XYZ file of C-alpha atoms in Angstrom:
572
model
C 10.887 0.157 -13.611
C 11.576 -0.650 -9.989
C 11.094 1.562 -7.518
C 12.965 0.422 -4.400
C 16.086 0.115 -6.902
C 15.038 3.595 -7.272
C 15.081 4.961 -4.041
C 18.289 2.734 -3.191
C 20.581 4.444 -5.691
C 19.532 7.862 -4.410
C 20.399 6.680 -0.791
C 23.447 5.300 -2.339
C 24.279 8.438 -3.781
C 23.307 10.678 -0.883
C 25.701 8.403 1.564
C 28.844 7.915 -0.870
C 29.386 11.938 -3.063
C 29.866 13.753 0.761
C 33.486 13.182 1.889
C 34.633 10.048 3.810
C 33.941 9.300 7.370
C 31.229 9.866 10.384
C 28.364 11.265 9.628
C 24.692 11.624 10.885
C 21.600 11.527 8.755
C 18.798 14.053 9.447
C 15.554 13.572 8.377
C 11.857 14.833 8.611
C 8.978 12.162 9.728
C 8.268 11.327 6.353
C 11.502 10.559 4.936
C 12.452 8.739 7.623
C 9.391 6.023 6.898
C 10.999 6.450 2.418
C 14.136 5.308 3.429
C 13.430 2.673 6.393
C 11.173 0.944 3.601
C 14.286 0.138 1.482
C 17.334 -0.144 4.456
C 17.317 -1.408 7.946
C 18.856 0.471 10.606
C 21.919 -1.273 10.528
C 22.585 -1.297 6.573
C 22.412 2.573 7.039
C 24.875 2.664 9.874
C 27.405 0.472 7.083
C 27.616 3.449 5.219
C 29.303 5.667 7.812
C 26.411 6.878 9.248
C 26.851 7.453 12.977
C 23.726 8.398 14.000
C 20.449 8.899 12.749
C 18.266 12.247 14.084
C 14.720 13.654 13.451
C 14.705 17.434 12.510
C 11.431 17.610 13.925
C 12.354 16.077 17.152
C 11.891 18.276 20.313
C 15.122 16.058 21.412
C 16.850 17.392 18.432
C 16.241 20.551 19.208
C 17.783 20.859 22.331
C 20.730 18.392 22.084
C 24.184 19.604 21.276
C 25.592 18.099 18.545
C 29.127 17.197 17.247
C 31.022 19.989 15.346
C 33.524 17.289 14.202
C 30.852 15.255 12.197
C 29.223 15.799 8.840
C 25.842 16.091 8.380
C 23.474 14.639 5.515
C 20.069 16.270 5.418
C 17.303 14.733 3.835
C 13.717 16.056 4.143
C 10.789 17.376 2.534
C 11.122 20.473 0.703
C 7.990 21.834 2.909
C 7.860 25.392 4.666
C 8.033 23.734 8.172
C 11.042 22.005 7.419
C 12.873 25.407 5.137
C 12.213 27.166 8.704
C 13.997 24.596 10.388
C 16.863 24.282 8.325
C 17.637 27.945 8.532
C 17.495 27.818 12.241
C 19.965 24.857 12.441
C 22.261 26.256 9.846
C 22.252 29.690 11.981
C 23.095 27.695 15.136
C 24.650 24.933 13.465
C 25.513 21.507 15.320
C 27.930 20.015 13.088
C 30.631 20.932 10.797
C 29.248 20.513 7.494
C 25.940 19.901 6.118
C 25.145 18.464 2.781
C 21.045 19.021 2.265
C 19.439 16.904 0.223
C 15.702 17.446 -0.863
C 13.113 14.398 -1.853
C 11.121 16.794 -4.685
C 11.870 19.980 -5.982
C 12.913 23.017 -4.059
C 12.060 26.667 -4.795
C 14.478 28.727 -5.758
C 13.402 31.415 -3.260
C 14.248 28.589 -0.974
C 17.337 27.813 -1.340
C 17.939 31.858 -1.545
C 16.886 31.529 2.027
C 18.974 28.612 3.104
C 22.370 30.445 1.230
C 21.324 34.017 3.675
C 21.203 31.661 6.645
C 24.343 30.200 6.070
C 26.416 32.705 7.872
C 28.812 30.441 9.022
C 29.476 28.558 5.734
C 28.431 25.373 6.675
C 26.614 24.161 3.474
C 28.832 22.055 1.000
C 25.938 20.768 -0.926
C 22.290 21.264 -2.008
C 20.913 18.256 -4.094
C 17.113 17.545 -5.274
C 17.193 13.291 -4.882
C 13.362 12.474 -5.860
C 12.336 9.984 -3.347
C 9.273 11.633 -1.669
C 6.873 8.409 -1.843
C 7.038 5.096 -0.384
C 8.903 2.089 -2.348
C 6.520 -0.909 -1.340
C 7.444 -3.404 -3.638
C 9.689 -3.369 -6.137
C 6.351 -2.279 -8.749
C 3.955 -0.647 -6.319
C 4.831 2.348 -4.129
C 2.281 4.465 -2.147
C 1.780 8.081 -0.954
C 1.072 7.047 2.878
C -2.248 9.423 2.721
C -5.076 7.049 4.306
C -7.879 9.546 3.843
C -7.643 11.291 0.523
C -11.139 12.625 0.143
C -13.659 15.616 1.793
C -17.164 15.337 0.911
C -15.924 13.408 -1.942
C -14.082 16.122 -3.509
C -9.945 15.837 -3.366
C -8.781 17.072 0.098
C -6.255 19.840 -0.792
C -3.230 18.757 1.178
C -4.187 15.463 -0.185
C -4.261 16.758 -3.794
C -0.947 18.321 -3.291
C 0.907 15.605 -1.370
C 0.057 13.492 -4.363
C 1.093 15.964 -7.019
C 4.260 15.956 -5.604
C 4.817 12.410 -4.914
C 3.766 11.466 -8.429
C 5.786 13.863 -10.004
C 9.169 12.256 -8.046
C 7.984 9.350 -8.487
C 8.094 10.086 -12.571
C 11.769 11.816 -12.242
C 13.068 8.961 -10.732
C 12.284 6.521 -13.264
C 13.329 9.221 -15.541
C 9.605 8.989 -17.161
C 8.261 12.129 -19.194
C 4.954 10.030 -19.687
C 1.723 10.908 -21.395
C -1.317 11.506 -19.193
C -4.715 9.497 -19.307
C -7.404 9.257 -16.549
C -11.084 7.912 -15.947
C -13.376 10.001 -17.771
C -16.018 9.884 -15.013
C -13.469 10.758 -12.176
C -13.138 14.487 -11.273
C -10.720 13.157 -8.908
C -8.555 11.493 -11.734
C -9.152 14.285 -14.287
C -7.945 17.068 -11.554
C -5.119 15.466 -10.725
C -4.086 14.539 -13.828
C -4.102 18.379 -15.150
C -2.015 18.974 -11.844
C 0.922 16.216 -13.110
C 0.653 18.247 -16.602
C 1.255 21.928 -15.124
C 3.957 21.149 -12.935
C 5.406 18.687 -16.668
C 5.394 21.442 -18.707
C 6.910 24.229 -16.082
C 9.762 21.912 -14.810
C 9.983 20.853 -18.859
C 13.944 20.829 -18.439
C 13.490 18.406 -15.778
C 11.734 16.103 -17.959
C 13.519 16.403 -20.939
C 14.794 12.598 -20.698
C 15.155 12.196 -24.549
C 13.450 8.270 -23.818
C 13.187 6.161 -26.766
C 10.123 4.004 -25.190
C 6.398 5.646 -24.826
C 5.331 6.231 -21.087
C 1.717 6.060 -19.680
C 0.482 7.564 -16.328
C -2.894 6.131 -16.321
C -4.962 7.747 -13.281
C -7.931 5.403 -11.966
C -10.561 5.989 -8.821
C -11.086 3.463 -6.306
C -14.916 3.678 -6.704
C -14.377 2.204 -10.144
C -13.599 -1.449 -7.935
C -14.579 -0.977 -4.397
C -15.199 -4.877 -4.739
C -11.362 -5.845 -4.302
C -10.694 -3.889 -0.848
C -13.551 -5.519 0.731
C -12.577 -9.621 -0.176
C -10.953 -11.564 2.616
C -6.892 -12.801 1.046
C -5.110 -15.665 0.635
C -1.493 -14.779 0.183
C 0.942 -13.636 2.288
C 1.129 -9.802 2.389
C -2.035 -9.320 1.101
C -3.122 -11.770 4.394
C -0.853 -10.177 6.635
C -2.359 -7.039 6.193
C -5.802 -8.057 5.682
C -6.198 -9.597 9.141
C -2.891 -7.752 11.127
C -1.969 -4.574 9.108
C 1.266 -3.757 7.465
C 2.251 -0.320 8.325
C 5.395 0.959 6.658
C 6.875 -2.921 6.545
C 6.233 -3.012 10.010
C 3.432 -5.316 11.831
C 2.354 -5.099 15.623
C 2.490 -8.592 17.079
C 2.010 -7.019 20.727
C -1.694 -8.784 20.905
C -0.648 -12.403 20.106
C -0.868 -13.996 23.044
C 2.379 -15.107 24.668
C 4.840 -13.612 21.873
C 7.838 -12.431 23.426
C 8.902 -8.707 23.835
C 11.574 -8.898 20.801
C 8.567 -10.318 18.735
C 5.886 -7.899 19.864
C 6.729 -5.536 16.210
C 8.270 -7.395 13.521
C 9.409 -6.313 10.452
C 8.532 -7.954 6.972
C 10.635 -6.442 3.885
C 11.251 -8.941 0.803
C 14.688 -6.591 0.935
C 15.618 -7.532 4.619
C 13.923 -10.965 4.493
C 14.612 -13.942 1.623
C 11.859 -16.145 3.011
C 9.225 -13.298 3.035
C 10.743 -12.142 -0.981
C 9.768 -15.747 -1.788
C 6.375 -16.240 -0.433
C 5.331 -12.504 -0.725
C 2.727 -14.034 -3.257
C 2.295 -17.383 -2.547
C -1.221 -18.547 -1.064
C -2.142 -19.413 2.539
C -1.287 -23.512 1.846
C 2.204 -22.960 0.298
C 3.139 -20.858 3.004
C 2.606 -23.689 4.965
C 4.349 -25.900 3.375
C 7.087 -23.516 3.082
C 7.330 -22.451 6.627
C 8.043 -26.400 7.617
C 10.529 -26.614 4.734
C 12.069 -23.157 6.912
C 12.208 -25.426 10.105
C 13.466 -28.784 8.975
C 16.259 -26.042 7.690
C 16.604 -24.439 10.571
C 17.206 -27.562 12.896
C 19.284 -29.275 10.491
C 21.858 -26.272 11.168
C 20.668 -26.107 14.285
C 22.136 -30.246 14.912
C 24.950 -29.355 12.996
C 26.330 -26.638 15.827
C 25.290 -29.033 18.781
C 28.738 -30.418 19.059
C 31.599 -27.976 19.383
C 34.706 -30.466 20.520
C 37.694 -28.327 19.044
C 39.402 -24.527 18.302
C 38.540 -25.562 14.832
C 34.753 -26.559 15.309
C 34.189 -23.342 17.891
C 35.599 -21.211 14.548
C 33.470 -22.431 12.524
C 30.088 -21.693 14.671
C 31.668 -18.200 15.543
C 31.737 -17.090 11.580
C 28.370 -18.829 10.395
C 26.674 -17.473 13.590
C 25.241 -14.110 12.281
C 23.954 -15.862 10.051
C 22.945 -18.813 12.462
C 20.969 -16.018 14.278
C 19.532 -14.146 11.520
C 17.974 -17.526 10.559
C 17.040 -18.050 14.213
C 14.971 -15.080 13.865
C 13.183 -15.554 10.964
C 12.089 -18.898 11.511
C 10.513 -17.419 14.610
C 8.836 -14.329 13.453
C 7.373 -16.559 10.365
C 6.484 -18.854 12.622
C 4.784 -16.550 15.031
C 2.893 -14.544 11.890
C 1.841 -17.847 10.243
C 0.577 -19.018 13.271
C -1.771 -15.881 14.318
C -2.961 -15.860 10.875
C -3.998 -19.706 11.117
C -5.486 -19.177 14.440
C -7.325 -15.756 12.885
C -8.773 -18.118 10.116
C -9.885 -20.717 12.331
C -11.665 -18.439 15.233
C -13.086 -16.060 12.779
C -14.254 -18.979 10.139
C -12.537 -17.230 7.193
C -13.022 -19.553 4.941
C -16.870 -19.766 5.227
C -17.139 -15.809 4.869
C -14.468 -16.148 1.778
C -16.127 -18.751 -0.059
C -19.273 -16.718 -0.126
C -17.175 -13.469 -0.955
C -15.639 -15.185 -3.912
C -19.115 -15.901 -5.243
C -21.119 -12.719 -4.649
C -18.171 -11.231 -6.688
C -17.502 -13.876 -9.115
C -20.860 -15.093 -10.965
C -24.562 -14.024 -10.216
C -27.426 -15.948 -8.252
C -29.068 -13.561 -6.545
C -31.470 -16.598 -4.009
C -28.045 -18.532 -3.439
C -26.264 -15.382 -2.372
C -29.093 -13.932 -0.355
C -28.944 -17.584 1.785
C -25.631 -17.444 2.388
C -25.483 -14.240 3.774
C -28.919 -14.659 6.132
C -26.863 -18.135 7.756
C -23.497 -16.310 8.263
C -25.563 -13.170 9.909
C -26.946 -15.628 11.928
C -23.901 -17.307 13.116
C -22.415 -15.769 16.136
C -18.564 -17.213 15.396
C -18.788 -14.620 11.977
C -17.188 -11.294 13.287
C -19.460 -8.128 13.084
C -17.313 -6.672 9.931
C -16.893 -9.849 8.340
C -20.969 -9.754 8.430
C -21.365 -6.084 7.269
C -18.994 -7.084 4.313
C -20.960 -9.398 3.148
C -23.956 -7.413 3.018
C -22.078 -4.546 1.202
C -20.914 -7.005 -1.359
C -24.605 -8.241 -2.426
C -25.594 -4.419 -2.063
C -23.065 -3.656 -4.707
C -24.037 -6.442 -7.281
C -27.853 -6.409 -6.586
C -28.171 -2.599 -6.114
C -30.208 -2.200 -9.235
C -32.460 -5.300 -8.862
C -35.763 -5.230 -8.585
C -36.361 -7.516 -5.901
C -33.534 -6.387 -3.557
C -33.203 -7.521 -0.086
C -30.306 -4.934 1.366
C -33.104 -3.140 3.673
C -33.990 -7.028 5.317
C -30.206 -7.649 5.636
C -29.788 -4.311 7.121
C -32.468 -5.199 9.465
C -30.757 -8.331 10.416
C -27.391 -6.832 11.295
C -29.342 -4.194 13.693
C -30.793 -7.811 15.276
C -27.468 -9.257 15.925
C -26.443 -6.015 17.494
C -24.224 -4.700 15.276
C -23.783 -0.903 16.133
C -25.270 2.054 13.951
C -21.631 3.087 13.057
C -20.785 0.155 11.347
C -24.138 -0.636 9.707
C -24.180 2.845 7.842
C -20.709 2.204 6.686
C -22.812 -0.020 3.903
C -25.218 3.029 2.730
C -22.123 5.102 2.586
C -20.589 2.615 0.121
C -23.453 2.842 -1.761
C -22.926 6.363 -1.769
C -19.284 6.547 -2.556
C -19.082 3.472 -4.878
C -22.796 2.644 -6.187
C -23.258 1.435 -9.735
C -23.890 5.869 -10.077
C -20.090 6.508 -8.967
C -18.950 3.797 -11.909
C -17.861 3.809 -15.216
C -17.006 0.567 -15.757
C -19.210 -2.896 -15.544
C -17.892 -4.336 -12.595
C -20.010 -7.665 -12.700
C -19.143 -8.370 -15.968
C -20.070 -12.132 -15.467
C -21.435 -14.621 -17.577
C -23.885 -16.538 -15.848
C -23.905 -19.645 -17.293
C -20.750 -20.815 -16.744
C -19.937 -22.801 -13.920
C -17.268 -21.651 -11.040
C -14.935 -24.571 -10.061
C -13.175 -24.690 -6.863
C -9.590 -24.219 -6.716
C -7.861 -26.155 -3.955
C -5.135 -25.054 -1.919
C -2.499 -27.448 -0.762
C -0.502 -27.739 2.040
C -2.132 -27.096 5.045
C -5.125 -29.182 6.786
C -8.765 -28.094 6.655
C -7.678 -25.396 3.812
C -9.330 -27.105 0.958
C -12.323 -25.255 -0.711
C -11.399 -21.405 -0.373
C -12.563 -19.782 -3.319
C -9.685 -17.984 -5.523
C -11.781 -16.677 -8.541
C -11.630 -13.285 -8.340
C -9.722 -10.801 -10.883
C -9.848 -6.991 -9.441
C -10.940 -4.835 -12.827
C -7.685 -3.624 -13.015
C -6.623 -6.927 -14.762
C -9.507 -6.371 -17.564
C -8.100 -2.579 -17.468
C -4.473 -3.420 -18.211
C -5.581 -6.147 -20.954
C -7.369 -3.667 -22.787
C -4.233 -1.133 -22.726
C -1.598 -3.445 -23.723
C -3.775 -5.076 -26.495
C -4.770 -1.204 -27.572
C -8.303 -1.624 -27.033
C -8.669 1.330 -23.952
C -10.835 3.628 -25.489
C -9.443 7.347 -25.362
C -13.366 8.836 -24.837
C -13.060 6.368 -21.775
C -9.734 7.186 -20.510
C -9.005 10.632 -22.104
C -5.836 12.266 -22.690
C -4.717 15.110 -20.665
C -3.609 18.195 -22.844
C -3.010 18.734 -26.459
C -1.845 14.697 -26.757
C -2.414 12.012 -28.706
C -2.691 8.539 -27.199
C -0.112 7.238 -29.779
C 1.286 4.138 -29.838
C 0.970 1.931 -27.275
C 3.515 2.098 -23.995
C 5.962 0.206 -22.997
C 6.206 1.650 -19.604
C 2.875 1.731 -17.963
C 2.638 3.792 -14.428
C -1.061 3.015 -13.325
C -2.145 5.080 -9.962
C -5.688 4.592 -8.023
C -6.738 7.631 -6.012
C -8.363 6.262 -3.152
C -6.175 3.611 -2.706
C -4.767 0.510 -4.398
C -4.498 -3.205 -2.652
C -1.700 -5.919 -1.932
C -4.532 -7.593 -4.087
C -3.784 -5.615 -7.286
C -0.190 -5.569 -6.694
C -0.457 -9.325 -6.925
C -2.223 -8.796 -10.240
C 0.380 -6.186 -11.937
C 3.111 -8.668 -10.508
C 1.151 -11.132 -12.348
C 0.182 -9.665 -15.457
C 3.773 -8.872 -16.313
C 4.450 -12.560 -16.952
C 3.031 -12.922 -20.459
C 3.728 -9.513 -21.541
C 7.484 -9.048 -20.848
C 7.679 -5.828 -23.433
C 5.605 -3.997 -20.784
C 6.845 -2.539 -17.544
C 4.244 -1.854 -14.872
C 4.254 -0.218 -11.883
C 1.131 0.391 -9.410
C 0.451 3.049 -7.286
C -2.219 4.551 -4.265
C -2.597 7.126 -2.189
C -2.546 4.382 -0.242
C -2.134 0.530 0.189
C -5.766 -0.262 1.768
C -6.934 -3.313 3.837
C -10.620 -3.152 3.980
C -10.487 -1.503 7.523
C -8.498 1.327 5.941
C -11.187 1.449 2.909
C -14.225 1.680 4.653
C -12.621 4.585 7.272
C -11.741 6.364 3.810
C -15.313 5.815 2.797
C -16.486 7.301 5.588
C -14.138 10.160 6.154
C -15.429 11.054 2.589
C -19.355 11.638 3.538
C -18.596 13.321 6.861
C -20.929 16.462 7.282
C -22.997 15.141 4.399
C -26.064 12.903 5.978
C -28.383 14.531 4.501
C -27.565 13.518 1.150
C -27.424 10.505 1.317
C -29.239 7.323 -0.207
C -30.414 9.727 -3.165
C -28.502 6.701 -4.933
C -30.363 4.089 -2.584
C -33.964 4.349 -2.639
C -34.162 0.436 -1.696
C -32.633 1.840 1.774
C -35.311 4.572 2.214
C -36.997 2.784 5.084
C -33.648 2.110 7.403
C -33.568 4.402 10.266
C -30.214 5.065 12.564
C -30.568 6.645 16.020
């Protein structure tokens, strides 16, 4: 199961079944970001496409167009975008449309399209089932950063995610059975959406598969542990510290980067270097990066001297590829190099060390030290200091002798605002030992935690890498058949059967480059099973604690019901 493989051979067959020559691609805002996660601009254009245009452009919708092109439509099957179509097909721009929708299209719809059509126009109406975004070749998201309203499932939320999954499942031709957290309403209502919308398109599910399929639904409050933790491999670091926004990352604040650099893209389709080190840790990047150079300037030597037709010939056909290199020594470069100055400024690895062992082992007076001296250091960033106090909240929420209200107190001392500080009764709130089913600090005390190095680069030599996100426990117990179905229950009249070969595992709220590194790595020793990972969203912990948030807005006076260690802390 790989979705950008996926989503390529629809684009492949979208571009190639119209007829041959010019044509220009129209799409709505959101399939735009689906297929710019999979092809660059300029692999697009390769295919005959001419132009590309936004439906829901006001530019669009006063240019011209070219009544001697062809025209491949590919949007949303939404009402906006129906409208729209039947506008442009009654004043139509080009000579012929094929429309092709990313989910399944009414059939009062298309009835509407075919009356609009006056002019005859329309020599194709396809449903391709791309509506979600291909992140990696096993994890794709939804793009929705805020799913939740006073922690119920925001409707358009709800339904955006209905229809993504349900694509998502026809493209890997997957007709799975349905199994969600029992204490998630969340998980449980969306499951029984997938189900409905199973059995009424049945014919489109009738894939005849040989396998067994499993759409297991988990809720981000089950782990809020893993958003929170500072990372230590590429994309998961990238994001962490910069943010990776549909493949793309805003470079426009490093100081001194040129104008070409200021947004650079990272795809492990566009980019070999990046598809090799999309998982490796902070010190092999380094030591990859150099290896990049020496590469670099070794071709670089080799182009120095151009004394003939012959050598000039030579540089003229290897230099796309000369300059392609060119720029992705510099943009790795660049990215490495913010990140290493990020780590340095911010002291990332003192904050990380003491992440890794709030959420790896137990020791409640060692903890509650290290968080009082990073508080009290003024090089620690405000967030990085709030973290830290909603990670010991989490573990030591139920002890009796509970220090969250002093560590609150401290933050207000540094002058950390109100805003931020109740960010960590929210998460109390939203994610408190009430909200989960599952023991998250399943640690045994007694054993010791050893220190993993990294390699590679100086001064990175005591970052702490223990940390598993539950998921890893949660897929053990499903491929070795121990997930209990009074846990994760079955939607409809189902049994849970044998166990699956195909595993589709989505977290509503959000999954993490962190757990994508962990289904990536899980595969490994179980090569029978195919996993794939999905979110709403792909969260850094900015993202997660806005999400957080977002979910107890209007709701104050509910809250710390859950936190009665927090009674006493008072916000203006």
């Amino acid at each position: 199961m790989n979705v950008i493989s996926a989503v390529k051979a629809y684009v492949d067959k979208m571009t190639n079944e119209s007829e041959p020559g010019m044509k220009v691609l129209l799409m709505d805002k959101e399939t735009t970001s689906i297929i710019s996660m999979v092809y660059s601009q300029s692999e697009i254009q390769q295919k005959e496409v001419f132009l590309l245009e936004r439906i829901d452009s006001p530019n669009y919708a006063n240019s011209t167009g070219l009544r001697y092109l062809k025209c491949l439509v590919f949007v949303r099957p939404t009402q906006a975008n129906i409208e729209m179509l039947c506008q442009e097909l009654r004043n139509p721009k080009y000579g012929a449309y094929y429309i092709y929708f990313s989910n399944i299209i009414a059939k009062a719809d298309i009835k509407l399209l075919a009356e609009n059509d006056e002019q005859e126009v329309v020599k194709e109406v396809l449903e391709l089932y791309m509506d979600y975004l291909a992140v990696n070749p096993h994890l794709f998201s939804m793009g929705i950063g805020c799913c939740m309203e006073r922690q119920s499932w925001d409707p358009n939320a709800l339904q955006r995610t209905v229809q993504g999954l349900v694509s998502v499942l026809l493209s890997l031709k997957k007709s799975p059975i349905i199994r969600y957290q029992a204490n998630s309403k969340l998980a449980k209502d969306l499951g029984g959406r997938i189900e409905d919308v199973m059995n009424k398109e049945s014919s489109l599910f009738a894939f005849g598969q040989s396998g067994h399929s499993l759409l297991l639904i988990l809720d981000r409050r089950d782990d809020p542990i893993t958003p929170l933790l500072t990372q230590w491999t590429y994309q998961a670091m990238v994001h962490e510290l910069m943010t990776i926004n549909n493949n793309r990352v805003n470079l426009s604040n490093v100081p001194g980067v040129s104008k070409e650099l200021s947004e650079v893209v990272l795809s492990a389709e566009q980019d070999p270097f990046y598809a090799k080190n999309i998982f490796m840790n902070y010190g092999d990047i380094g030591q990859n990066i150099k290896q990049l150079m020496e590469q670099f300037q070794a071709k670089a030597k080799s182009h120095q001297k151009i004394e003939s037709i012959s050598d000039m010939k030579t540089f003229v056909e290897s230099y796309p590829q000369f300059k392609k290199l060119s720029g992705n020594v510099t943009k790795h470069v660049t990215v490495v190099g913010e990140l290493s100055s990020m780590v340095t400024k911010y002291h990332l690895l003192d904050v990380s060390e003491v992440e890794q062992e709030i959420s790896s082992q137990s020791d409640h007076s060692s903890h509650l030290n290290s968080i009082k001296k990073l508080i009290q250091d003024d090089k620690i960033r405000h967030t990085d200091a709030v973290k830290l106090v909603m990670l010991y909240a989490l573990r030591y929420q139920s002890q009796s002798n509970n220090e969250t209200y002093y560590l609150i107190e401290m933050l207000k001392k540094r002058g950390i605002s109100d805003k931020l500080i109740k960010r960590v009764v929210y998460l109390l709130e939203y994610a408190g030992s009430h909200a989960r089913q599952s023991n998250l600090f399943n640690v045994d005390d007694a054993v010791k935690i050893t220190k993993r190095f990294f390699k590679g680069l100086n001064g990175v030599d005591n970052v702490y890498t223990q940390h598993k996100p539950l998921l890893h426990d949660t897929l053990a117990d499903l491929v070795n058949g121990r997930l209990k179905e009074h846990v994760y229950p079955v939607v409809g009249n189902h049994s849970s059967g044998l166990r699956p070969q195909d595993i589709v595992v989505f977290i509503v709220g959000g999954a993490t480059y962190e757990e994508s590194l962990t289904v990536h790595s899980f595969s490994k020793p179980y090569p029978s099973f195919n996993i794939l990972l999905g979110g709403t969203t792909v969260h850094n912990s900015r993202s997660f604690l806005e999400e957080v948030e977002t979910a107890f807005q209007g709701e104050d006076m509910r809250l710390r019901k859950h936190t009665k260690h927090l009674r006493n802390v008072r916000f203006e």
